[in-house]
Coordinates of C-alpha atoms and ligand atoms in Angstrom, one line a residue:
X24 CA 0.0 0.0 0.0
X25 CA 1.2 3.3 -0.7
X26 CA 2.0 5.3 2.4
X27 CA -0.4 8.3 1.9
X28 CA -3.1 6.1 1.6
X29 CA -5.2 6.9 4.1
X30 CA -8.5 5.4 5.8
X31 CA -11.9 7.1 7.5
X32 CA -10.3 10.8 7.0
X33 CA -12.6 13.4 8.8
X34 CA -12.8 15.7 5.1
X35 CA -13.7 18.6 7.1
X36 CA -10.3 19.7 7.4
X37 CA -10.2 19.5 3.2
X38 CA -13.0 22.2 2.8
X39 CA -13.5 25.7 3.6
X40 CA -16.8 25.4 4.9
X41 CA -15.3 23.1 7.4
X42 CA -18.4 20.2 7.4
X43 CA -18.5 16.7 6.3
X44 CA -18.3 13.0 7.3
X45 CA -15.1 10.8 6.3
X46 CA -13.3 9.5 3.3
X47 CA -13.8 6.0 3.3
X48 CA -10.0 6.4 1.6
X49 CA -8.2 9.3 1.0
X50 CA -4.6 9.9 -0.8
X51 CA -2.5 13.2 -1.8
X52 CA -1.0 12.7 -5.1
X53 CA 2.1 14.8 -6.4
X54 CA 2.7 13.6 -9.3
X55 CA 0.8 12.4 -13.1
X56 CA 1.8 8.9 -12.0
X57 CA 1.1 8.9 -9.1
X58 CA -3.2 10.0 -10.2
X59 CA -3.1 7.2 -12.9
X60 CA -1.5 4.5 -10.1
X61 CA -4.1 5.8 -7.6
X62 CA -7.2 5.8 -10.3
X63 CA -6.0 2.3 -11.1
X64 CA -5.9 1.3 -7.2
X65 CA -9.6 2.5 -6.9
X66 CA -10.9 0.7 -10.2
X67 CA -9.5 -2.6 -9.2
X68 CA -11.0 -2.2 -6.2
X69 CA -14.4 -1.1 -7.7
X70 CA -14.5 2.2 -5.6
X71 CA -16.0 5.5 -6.8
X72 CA -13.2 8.1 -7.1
X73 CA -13.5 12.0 -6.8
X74 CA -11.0 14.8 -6.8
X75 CA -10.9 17.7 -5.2
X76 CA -8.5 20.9 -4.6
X77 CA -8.4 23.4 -1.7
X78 CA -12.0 22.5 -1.1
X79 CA -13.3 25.5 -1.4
X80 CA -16.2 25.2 -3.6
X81 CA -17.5 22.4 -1.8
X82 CA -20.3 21.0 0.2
X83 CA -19.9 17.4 1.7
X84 CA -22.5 15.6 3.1
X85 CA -22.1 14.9 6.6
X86 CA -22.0 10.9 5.6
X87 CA -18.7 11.4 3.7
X88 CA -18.0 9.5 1.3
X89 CA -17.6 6.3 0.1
X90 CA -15.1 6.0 -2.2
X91 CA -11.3 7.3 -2.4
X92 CA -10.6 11.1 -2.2
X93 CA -7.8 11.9 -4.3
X94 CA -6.4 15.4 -3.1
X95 CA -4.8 17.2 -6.3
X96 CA -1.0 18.6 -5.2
X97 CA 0.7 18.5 -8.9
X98 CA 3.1 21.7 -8.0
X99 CA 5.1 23.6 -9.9
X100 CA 4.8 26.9 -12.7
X101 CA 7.1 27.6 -16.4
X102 CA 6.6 30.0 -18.6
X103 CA 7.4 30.5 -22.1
X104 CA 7.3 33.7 -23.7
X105 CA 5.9 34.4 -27.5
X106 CA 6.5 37.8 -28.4
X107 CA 4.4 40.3 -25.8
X108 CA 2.4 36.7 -24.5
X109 CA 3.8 35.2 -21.9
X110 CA 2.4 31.4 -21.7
X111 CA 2.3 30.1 -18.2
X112 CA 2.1 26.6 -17.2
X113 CA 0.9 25.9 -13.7
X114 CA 0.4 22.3 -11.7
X115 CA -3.1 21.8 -11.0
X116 CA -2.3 21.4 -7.1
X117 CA -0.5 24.9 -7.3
X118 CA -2.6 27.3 -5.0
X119 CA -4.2 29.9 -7.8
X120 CA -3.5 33.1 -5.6
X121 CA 0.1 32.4 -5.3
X122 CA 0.0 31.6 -9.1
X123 CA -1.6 35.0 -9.7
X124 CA 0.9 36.7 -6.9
X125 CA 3.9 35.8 -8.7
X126 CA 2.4 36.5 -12.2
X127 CA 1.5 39.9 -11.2
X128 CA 5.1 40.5 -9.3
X129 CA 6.5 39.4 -13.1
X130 CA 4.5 42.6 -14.4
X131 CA 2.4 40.1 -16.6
X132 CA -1.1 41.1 -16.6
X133 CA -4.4 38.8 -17.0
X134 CA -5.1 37.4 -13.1
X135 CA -5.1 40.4 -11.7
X136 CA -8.9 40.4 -11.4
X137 CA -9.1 37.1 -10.1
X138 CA -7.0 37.5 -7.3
X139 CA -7.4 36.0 -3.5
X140 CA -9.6 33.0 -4.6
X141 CA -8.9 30.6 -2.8
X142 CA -8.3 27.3 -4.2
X143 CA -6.6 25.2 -6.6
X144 CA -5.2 26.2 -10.2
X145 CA -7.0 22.7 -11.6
X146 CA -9.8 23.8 -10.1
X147 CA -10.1 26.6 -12.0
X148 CA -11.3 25.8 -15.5
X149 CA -14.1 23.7 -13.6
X150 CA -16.8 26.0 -12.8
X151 CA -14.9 28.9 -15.7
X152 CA -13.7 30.9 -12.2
X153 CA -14.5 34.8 -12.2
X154 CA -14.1 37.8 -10.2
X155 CA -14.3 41.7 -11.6
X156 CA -15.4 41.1 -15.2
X157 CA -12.8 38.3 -16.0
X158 CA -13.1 34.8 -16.0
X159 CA -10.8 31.9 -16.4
X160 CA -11.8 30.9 -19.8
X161 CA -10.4 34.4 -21.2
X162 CA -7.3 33.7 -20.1
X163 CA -6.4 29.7 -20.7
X164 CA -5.0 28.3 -23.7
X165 CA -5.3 25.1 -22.5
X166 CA -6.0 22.6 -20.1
X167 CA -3.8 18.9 -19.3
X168 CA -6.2 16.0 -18.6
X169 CA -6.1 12.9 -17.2
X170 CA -8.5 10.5 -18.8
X171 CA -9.8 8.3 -16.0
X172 CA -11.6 5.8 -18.8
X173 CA -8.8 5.7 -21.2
X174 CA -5.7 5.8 -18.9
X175 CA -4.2 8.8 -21.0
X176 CA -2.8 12.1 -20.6
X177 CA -3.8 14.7 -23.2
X178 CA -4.5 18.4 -24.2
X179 CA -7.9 20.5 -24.3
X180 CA -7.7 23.5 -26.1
X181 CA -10.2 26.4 -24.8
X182 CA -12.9 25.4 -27.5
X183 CA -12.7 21.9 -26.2
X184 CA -14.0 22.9 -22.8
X185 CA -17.7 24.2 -23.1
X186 CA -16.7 27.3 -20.7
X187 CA -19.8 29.3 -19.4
X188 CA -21.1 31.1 -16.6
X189 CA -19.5 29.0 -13.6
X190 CA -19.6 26.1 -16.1
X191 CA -17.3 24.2 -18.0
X192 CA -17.6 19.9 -19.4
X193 CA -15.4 19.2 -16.7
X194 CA -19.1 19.6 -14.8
X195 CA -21.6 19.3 -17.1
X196 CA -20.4 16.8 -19.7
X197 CA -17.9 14.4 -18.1
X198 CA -18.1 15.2 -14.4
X199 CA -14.9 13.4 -12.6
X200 CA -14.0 11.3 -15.8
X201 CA -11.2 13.8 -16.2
X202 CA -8.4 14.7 -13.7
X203 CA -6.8 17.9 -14.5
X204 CA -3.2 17.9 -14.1
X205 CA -1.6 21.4 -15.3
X206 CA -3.5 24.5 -17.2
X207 CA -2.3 26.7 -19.3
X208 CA -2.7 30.5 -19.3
X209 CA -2.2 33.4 -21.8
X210 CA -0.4 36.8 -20.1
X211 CA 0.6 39.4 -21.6
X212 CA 3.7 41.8 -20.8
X213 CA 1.0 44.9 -22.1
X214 CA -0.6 46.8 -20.4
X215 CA -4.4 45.5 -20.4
X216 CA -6.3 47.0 -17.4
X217 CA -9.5 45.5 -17.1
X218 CA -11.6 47.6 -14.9
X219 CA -14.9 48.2 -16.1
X220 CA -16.2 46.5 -12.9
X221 CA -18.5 48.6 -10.7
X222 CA -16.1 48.5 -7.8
X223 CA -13.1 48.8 -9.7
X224 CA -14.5 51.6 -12.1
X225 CA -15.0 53.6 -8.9
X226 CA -11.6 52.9 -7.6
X227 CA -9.6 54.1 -11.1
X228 CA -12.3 56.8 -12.3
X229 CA -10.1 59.0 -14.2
X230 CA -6.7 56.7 -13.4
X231 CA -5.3 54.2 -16.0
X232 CA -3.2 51.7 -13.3
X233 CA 0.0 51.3 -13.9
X234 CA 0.7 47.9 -13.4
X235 CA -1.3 44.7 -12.9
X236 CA 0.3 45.1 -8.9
X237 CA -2.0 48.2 -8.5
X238 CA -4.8 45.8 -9.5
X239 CA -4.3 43.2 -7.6
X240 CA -3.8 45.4 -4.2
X241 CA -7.2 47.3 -5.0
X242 CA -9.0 43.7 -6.2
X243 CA -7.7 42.3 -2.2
X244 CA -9.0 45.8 -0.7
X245 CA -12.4 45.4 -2.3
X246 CA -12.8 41.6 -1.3
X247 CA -11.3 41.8 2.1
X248 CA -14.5 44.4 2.8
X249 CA -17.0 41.5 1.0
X250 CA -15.8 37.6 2.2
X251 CA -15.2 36.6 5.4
X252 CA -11.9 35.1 6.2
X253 CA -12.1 30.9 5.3
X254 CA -9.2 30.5 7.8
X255 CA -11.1 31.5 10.8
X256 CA -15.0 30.8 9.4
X257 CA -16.8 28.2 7.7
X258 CA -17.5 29.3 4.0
X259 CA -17.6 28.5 0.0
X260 CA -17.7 32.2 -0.9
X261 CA -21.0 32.7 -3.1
X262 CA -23.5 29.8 -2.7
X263 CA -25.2 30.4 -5.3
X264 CA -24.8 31.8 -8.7
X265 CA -26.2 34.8 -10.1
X266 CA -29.5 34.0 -12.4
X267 CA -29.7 34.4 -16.2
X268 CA -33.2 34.7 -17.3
X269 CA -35.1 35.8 -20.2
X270 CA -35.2 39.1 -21.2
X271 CA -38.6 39.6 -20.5
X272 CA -38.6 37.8 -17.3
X273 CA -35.5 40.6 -16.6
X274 CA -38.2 43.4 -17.5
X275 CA -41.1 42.1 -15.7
X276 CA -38.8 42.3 -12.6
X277 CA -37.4 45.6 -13.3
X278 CA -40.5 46.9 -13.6
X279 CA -41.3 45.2 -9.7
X280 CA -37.7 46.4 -8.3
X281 CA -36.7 49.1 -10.7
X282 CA -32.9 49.0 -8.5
X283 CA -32.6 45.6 -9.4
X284 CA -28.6 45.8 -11.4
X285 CA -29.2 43.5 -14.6
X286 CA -26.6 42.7 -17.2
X287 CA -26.8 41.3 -20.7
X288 CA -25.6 37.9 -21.0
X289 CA -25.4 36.9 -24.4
X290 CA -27.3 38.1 -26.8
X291 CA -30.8 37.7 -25.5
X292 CA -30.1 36.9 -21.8
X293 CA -29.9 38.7 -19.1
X294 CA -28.2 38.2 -15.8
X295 CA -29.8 39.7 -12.3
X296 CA -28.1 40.4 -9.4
X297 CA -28.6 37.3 -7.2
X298 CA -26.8 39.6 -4.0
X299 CA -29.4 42.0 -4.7
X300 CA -32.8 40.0 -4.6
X301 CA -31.1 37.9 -1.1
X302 CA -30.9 41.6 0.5
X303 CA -32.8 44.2 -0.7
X304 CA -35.8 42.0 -2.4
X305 CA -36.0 38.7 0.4
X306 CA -34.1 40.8 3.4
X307 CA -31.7 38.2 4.2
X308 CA -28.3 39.6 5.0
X309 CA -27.2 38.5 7.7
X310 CA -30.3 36.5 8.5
X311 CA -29.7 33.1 9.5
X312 CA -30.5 30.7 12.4
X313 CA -27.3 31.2 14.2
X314 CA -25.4 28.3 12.7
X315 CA -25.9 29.1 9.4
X316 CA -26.4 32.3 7.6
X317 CA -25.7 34.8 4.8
X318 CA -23.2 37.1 5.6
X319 CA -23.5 40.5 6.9
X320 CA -21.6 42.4 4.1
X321 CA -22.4 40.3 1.0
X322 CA -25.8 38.4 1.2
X323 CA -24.2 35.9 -1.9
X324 CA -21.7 34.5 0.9
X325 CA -23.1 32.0 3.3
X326 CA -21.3 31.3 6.9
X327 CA -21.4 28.6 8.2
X328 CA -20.2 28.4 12.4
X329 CA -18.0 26.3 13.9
X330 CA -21.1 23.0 14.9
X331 CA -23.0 23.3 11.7
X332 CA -23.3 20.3 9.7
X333 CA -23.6 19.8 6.0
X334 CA -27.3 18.8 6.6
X335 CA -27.4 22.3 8.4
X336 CA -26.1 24.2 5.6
X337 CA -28.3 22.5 2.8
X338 CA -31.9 22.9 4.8
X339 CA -30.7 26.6 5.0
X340 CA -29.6 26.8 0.9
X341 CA -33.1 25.1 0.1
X342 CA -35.0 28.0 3.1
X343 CA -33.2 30.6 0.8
X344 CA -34.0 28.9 -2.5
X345 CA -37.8 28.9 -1.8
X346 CA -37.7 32.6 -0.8
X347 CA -35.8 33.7 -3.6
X348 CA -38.8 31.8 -5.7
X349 CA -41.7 33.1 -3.8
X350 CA -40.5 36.4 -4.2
X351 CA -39.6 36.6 -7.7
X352 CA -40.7 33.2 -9.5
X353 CA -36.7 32.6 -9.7
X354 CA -35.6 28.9 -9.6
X355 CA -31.7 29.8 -8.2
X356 CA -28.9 26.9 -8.6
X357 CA -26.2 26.4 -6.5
X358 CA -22.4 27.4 -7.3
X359 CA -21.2 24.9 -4.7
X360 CA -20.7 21.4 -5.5
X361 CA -22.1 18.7 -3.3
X362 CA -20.2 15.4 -2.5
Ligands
LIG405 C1 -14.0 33.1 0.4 C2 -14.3 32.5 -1.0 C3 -14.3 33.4 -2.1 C4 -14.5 32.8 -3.4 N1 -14.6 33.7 -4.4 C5 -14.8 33.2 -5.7 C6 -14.8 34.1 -6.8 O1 -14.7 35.3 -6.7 N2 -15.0 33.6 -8.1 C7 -15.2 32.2 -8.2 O2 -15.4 31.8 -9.4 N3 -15.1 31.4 -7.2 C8 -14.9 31.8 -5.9 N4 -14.9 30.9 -4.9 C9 -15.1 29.5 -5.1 C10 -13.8 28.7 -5.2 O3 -12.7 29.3 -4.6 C11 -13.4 28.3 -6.6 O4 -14.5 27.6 -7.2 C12 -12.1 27.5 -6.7 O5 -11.7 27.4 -8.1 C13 -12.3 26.1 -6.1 O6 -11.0 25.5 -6.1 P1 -10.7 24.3 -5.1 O7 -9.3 23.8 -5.5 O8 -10.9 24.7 -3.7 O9 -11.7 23.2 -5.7 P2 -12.6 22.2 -4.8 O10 -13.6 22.9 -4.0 O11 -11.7 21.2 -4.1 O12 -13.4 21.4 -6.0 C14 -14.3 22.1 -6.7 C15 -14.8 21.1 -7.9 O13 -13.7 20.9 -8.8 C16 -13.4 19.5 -8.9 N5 -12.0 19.5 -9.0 C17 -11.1 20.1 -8.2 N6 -9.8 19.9 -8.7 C18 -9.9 19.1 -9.7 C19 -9.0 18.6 -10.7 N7 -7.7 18.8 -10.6 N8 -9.4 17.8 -11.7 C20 -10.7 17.6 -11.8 N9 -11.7 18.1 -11.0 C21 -11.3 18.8 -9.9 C22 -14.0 18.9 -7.6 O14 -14.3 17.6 -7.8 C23 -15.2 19.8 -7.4 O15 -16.3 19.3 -8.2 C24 -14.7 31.5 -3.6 C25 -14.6 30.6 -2.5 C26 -14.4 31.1 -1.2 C27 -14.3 30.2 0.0

């Protein structure tokens, strides 16, 4: 048996919101070798396999799980340049902030905007990760796999991957058959400031920044007044994700809540501001039942406290979800991933 193969680990300590049962087995794998030995392990032994990151877009159920847990730690970065591109290579197990710390310190700019999520780099392309008007998908040229059916290693390129709104087919078309083992991101050594978003538009009103440092510093500011700190409390960041609807389901509510902030999505979408309807429309900042709750300065975050369970937290998603509906006909879906 390999050494870090371990039995009945309490997952709670793999996940920011800090609930679950145990992994019936669990192993940390370091290298591309060492995922394909391990998927092997858990086929021969007819065991349902899963891998996660940081944990930090996820919701385990207080039963645990079953199966093996394989926790992705593939580490190391490159680069190669190509004229004013800079093409980074990171290990999926590389933590994304320190990836986007040390790509910013290098002057190249692109993560900026997506800076302090926590997290995983192979992580990333699952749900299409975005923060301040950029997401993931603008930024990877591709991603490495590791073909759980076939036993081989190969290459998606960016139209392979079915990005979307927090979507990729890592989750919608193949969910866990593929193992991502390193992504690869376009940079570029120009200047491309990217902030159009509300809070950042405010911030540089009048002021092109400098460098992509400048962004980053004012992207932590802005967040560090919106999340709480996952170190100290229980949280996956935003619960749930923003709806798109029709654009006449987008009128009809504008007309209700003329505040309401709505932005085109597509070309004949719309998407609402889910932060908005939990506090101004259903009045649930910071309401909660103690345990449980949507945080005080962003109603899209939900806290969990040190004793809430994972059955805790899903009653209280499915309380919110049924407000949301009764008060605006909305069907919300869940950012978070359950396990
Ligand atoms: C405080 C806070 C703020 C956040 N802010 C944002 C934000 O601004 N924008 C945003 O988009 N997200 C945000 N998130 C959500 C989360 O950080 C991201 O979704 C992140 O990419 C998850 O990375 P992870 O390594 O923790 O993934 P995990 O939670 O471990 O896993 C998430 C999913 O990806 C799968 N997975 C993980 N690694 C791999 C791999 N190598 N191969 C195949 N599948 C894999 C897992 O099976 C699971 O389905 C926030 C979370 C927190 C706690």
């Amino acid at each position: 048996m390999n050494s870090d193969w371990r039995e009945y680990e309490p997952l709670a300590l793999y996940t920011t919101l800090k609930v679950g049962g145990v992994a019936r087995y669990l192993t940390t794998v370091t290298t591309v070798s060492a995922v394909a030995q391990m998927v092997t392990r858990a086929q021969a032994l007819a065991l349902p396999f899963v891998t996660i990151g940081g944990g930090s877009n996820l919701l385990i159920s207080d039963n645990g799980y079953p199966g093996l847990v394989i926790v992705m730690a593939i580490a190391g970065m490159s680069e190669v340049v190509r004229g004013d591109q800079v093409l980074v290579t990171a290990g999926a197990g590389m933590v994304f902030d320190e990836l986007v710390a040390t790509t910013v310190r290098r002057g190249y700019w692109g993560l900026e905007n997506l800076s302090h999520i926590p997290g995983t780099v192979g992580a990333t392309p699952i749900q299409n990760v975005g923060a301040y008007g950029v997401e993931v998908a603008d930024l990877i040229e591709s991603v490495t796999v590791y073909d759980t059916e076939t036993g081989v290693e190969g290459v998606l390129q960016t139209d392979q991957c079915a990005f979307g709104y927090r979507t990729s087919r890592f989750k919608t078309v193949t969910p866990q058959r593929l193992i991502i083992t390193s992504v690869t991101f376009r940079l570029t050594k120009n200047d491309r400031p990217q902030v159009g978003y509300a809070d950042l538009a405010q911030r540089f009103a009048g002021i092109v920044p400098e460098s992509p440092t400048v962004v980053r510093d004012a992207v932590i500011a802005i967040r560090s007044a919106k999340f709480p700190d996952w170190h100290t409390v229980g949280t996956a960041g935003s619960f749930f994700k923003n709806p798109i609807v029709s654009r006449e389901v987008a009128h009809e509510l504008q007309r209700r809540y003329p505040e309401l902030p709505c932005y085109p999505h597509g070309t004949s979408q719309i998407k609402c501001s889910l932060g908005y309807i939990l506090d101004k429309i259903c009045g649930l900042r910071g309401f909660g039942d103690g345990r449980v709750r949507l945080y005080e300065a962003q109603a899209l975050v939900l806290v969990a406290e040190r004793g809430a369970t994972a059955t805790n937290i899903a009653d209280f998603a499915v309380f919110v979800a049924q407000q949301v509906y009764e008060k605006t006909g909305i069907v919300i879906e869940r950012e978070v991933q359950t396990l």
